[in-house]
Coordinates of C-alpha atoms in Angstrom, one line a residue:
X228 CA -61.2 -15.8 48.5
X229 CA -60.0 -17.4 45.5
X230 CA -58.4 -14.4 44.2
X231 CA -55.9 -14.1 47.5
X232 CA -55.1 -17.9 46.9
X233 CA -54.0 -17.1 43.5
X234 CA -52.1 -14.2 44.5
X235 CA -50.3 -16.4 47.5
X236 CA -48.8 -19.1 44.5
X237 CA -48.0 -16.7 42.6
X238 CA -46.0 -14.4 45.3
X239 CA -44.1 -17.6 46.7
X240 CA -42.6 -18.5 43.1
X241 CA -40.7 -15.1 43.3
X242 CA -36.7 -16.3 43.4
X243 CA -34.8 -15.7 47.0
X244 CA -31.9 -15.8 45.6
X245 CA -31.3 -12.8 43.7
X246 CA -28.3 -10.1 45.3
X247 CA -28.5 -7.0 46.5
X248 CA -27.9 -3.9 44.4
X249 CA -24.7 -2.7 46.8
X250 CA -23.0 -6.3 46.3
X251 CA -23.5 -5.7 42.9
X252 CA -22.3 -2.5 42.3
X253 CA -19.1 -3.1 44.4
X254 CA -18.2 -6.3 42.3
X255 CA -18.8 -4.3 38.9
X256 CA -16.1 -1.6 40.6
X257 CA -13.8 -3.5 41.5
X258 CA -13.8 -5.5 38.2
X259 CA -13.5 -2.4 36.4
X260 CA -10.8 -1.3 38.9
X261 CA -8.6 -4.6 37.8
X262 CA -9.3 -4.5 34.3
X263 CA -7.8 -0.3 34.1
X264 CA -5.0 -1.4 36.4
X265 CA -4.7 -4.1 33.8
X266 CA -4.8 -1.7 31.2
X267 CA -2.4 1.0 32.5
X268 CA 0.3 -1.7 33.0
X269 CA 0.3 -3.1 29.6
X270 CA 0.5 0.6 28.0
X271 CA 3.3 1.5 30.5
X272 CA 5.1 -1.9 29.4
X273 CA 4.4 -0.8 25.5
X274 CA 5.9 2.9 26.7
X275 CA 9.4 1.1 28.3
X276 CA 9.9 -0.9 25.1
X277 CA 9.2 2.3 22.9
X278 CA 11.6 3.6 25.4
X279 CA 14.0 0.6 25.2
X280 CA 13.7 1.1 21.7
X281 CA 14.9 4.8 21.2
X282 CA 17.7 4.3 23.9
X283 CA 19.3 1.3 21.4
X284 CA 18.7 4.1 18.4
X285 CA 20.4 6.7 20.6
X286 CA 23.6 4.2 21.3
X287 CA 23.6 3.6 17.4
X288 CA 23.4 7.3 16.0
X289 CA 23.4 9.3 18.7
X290 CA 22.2 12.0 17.6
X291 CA 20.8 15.2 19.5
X292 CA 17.3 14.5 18.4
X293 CA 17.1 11.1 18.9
X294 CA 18.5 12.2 22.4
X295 CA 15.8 15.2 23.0
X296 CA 12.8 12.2 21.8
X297 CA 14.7 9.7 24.1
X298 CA 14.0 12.3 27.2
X299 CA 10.5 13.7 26.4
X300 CA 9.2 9.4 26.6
X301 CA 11.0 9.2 29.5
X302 CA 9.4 12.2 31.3
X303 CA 6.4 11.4 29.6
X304 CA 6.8 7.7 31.5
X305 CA 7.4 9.1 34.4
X306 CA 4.8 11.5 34.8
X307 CA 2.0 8.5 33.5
X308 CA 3.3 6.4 35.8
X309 CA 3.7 8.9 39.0
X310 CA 0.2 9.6 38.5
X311 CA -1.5 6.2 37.6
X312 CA 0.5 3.2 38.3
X313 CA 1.9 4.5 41.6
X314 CA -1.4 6.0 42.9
X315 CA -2.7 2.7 42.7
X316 CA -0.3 0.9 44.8
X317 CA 0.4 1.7 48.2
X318 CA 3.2 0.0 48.9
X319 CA 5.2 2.5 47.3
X320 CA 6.1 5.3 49.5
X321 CA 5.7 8.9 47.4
X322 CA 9.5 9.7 49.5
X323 CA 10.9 6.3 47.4
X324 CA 9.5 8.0 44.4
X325 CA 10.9 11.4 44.4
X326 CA 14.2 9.6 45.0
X327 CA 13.9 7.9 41.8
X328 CA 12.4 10.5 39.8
X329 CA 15.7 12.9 41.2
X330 CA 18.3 9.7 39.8
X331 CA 16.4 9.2 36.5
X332 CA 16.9 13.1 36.3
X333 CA 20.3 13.0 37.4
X334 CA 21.1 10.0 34.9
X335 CA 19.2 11.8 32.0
X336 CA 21.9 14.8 32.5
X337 CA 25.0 12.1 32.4
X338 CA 23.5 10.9 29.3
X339 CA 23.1 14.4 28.0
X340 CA 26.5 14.7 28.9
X341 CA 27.8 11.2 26.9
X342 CA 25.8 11.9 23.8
X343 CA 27.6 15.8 23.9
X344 CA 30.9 14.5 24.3
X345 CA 31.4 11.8 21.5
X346 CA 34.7 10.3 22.3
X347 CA 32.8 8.1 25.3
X348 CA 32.9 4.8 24.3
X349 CA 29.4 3.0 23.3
X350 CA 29.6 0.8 26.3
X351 CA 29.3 3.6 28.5
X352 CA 26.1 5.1 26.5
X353 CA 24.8 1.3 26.7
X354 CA 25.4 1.2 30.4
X355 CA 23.7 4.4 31.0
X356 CA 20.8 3.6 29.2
X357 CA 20.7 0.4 31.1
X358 CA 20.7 1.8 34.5
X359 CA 18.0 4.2 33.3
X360 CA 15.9 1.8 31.9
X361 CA 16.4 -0.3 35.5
X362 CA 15.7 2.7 37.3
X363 CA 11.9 3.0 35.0
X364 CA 10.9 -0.5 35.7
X365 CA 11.6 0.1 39.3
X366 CA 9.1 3.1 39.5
X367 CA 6.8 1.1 37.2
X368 CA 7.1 -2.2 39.6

């Protein structure tokens, strides 16, 4: 009889406390879930300054391979962004999307068009690349 005495103490000074596995596992998930979203948005805000960055260099020089590197990041954006940082929100419908994927396209043919035809003034080039880069932080927001 002693032995089931020792055997009760020692079974009662097991913790109650302690969570279950499947609260657990969906805390860890949705911590990692923040921290990628986290992630993706800073390396889309480091991709709309590199961005930012080439546009000013393409209103400087503006030169046809500054202009072709200008449109690969910004297809490159969109397509990073179209498939991570918009799948994750749903407030964004995907109809809003295509729209502003179709006037980024449209505005990357007018500046196409500027660069080709060098008596536009630099204001104009400026402006475009403004609207464009208006147009990326509103598919990235």
């Amino acid at each position: 009889m002693k032995i089931n005495q020792e055997l009760r103490t020692q079974l009662d000074k097991t913790p109650k406390n302690f969570t279950s596995p499947k609260q657990t596992v969906s805390s860890f998930n949705s911590v990692i879930t923040a921290k990628n979203q986290e992630i993706k948005g800073n390396e889309l805000q480091r991709f709309i300054e590199a961005i930012t960055l080439q546009g000013e260099r393409i209103s400087r020089y503006r030169s046809f391979q500054d202009l072709t590197k200008y449109k690969r990041m910004v297809k490159s954006f969109i397509k990073e962004s179209v498939s991570t940082g918009l799948g994750l929100k749903q407030s964004h419908s995907n109809n809003r999307s295509l729209l502003l994927v179709a006037e980024i396209d449209q505005k990357l043919l007018e500046l196409t068009e500027m660069v080709l035809d060098q008596e536009k003034k630099n204001i104009d080039v400026l402006d475009m690349i403004g609207e464009i880069k208006g147009l990326l932080v509103n598919l990235y927001m």
